[in-house]
Amino acid sequence: MGSAASSDPKLSHTAAMILQAINAGCIYGFSVMEMTGLPSGTVYPAMRRLERDDLIRSHWEKQSIADAEQRPPRKYYRLTAAGKSTLEASRKRYPLLERLIPSEEAKSV
Amino acid sequence: MKRLFAAAPCALNLSLLCCASLAVPGAQRAEWWREWRSELWHVRRACASSDGIVWRTECEILAFCLGAFQDAWCLRRHARRNSPRAPLHGSAVQCLLFLAALLAASYALAFLLPEVRIARHPWRSAAKSGLILVEEQGQDGPSKAAISFDRYRDWSTHQHRYFDGFAFYRMGREEVTAGSGPPSRWRLAMSSANLFTLLGFPIQFAGGDDGADGSLPRMVLSYKLWRNEFGGNPGIVGSLVRIGRRQVKIVGVAADRVWKLPGQPDAWLLEPDIAILGAGAGHIIAHLTRQGRAEMWADRVNITVYNADHSEQDYLGTAIGEHTPGPWDIYRFAALLALLALPAITSVSLGEYSVSAHRPPWPRRILRWMYLAAKFTLLLPIAYFVSLDCSYWHASQQTAASEYAQLFSTFVICLFGIRWALLDQRRRCPVCLKRVAHPAQVGLASRTFLAWNGTELICTGGHTLLHVPSLPTSWFGTQRWLYLDASWEFLFAGTDAG
């Protein structure tokens, strides 16, 4: 997996699928699993690698929101600017990616 | 009950996550645990069924939890890869320290486990050398008592050129009353007073013999009887027991499993010669003089006795215990077997072939040999103590099973230990003794164009490059060292040159 700093980062198909899923609005681990059909043992390590490479960023949900809904707080992920440009490059490399996981913009169209 | 069944999978899932969290580096563990716990809660809610336990759902949740191990392991691997390497990493000193720690641990275990401690000090080492058990020629085996007490008294009262000591014992069953309890039947060895002195067997808790009751017959209890009948109480030594109407004094406890002579007595009654006089044959133990030992052939000696009526009687003396291999003998045999088998699993060469005529200076070469010798010096005792720990931790008695276990474990440890030592030596830079790393596979392209297929490894100190062929050929059969000249130094500036 290439780093964000490199000029032409190349992602594996799995990592590209996860990026695409996060971009499509699956912003926590379990939803990424459901969307991609990948097992937890693949999704969570891959998301940690993507975060290390600054392609995604995570943050914890506010405790008050979770308390109001009587559930534990979740860790949410979102794409960084580098992640978005890498995803663009990955879409060219894997043309079927968008068909597999349509992004929010594509859904609204 | 239904609630319990519903709670069990939750507990199982949480315990799996808890186990996986142990692999996560400490700094990240709290957040990792929080995320997985939260996700589990949501997974469970998403998969929850109102019908109680649905096995398919539970299997999905279980599969989700098992993924935590993969995640934890990835985090651990990443942390390890990025942690700063210690200065000793990959060095010869680190290797020797590891072996020394292993040796210390195996020795400590052998020292602490009582069963192993006993096995290390078998009866052979407790017995004096030059002792023989005398039996009549032509007898089936030494277990049958066949020598009369008169014969013993005759021998022990005369001076001999070949013997300087005799002891006698005869097995029998007697009613013994200890304290106020009911009498019980013990297997007693009625022995001459010098039996334990002659054999050199240790008597535990001895010392209660020098009181006012010194005239009483003395009794030494077997370890087994002492444990079973008296609960291992050392205070029993010095007390009196009754055999029939006679009172005898307990003077000690025989060390465990030292007695390997015919008969398995519960106790030894040590009496003056005159008191043993009576019917029944027994066994004679003799101690050979230097001349007597010179007459031994293998572990046997023939003894001819001339009777008063000028007739001859032949006896056979068998060395006591000397034919029984102890743990040390088994270890030596297995180590020898491992050495013989070594060429079958690895090349015994050290692969010190150089591409050029360059050779490292003498002190470096001597250091390299000393390192190899140090590895062997540490490996061999490790094999001895680890094999003892593995084979005798549950049974100090030298049974056939424990002997085979020791033989096998010693053989395996020696064989693969020496193999590792040789492989390690071949991968050590001859200049700095650090392991050469960073392998570069030279594969298909080279094979096609350069007729070369193998691995190249470079020393992190910038001293050497190692070529290892994948397929040994007639012109490149073994690994070769390429000594790097000063022009390479700039590449390794800042690294420890060792």
PDB file of C-alpha atoms in Angstrom, chain B residues 16 52 58 67 83 90 123 144 154 189 259 319 333 373 395 407 423 431 485:
ATOM      1  CA  LEU B  16     -12.742 -13.431  23.275  1.00  0.00           C
ATOM      2  CA  GLY B  52     -33.645 -16.101  22.189  1.00  0.00           C
ATOM      3  CA  GLU B  58     -24.501 -16.299  17.317  1.00  0.00           C
ATOM      4  CA  GLY B  67     -11.734 -10.887  13.651  1.00  0.00           C
ATOM      5  CA  SER B  83       9.848   0.097  17.829  1.00  0.00           C
ATOM      6  CA  GLY B  90      20.976  -9.416  16.182  1.00  0.00           C
ATOM      7  CA  TRP B 123      21.503 -44.562  43.577  1.00  0.00           C
ATOM      8  CA  LYS B 144      16.789 -65.549  45.203  1.00  0.00           C
ATOM      9  CA  ASP B 154      32.996 -67.324  58.022  1.00  0.00           C
ATOM     10  CA  ALA B 189      15.517 -56.833  56.044  1.00  0.00           C
ATOM     11  CA  TRP B 259      17.671 -49.482  47.327  1.00  0.00           C
ATOM     12  CA  ALA B 319      28.809 -55.145  40.505  1.00  0.00           C
ATOM     13  CA  PHE B 333      24.654 -41.611  24.293  1.00  0.00           C
ATOM     14  CA  ALA B 373      32.432 -22.809  20.839  1.00  0.00           C
ATOM     15  CA  ALA B 395       8.703 -39.417  38.189  1.00  0.00           C
ATOM     16  CA  LEU B 407      16.887 -40.268  25.247  1.00  0.00           C
ATOM     17  CA  LEU B 423      22.947 -22.223  10.505  1.00  0.00           C
ATOM     18  CA  VAL B 431      33.816  -9.268  10.565  1.00  0.00           C
ATOM     19  CA  ASP B 485      35.603  -2.312   0.447  1.00  0.00           C
TER      20      ASP B 485
END
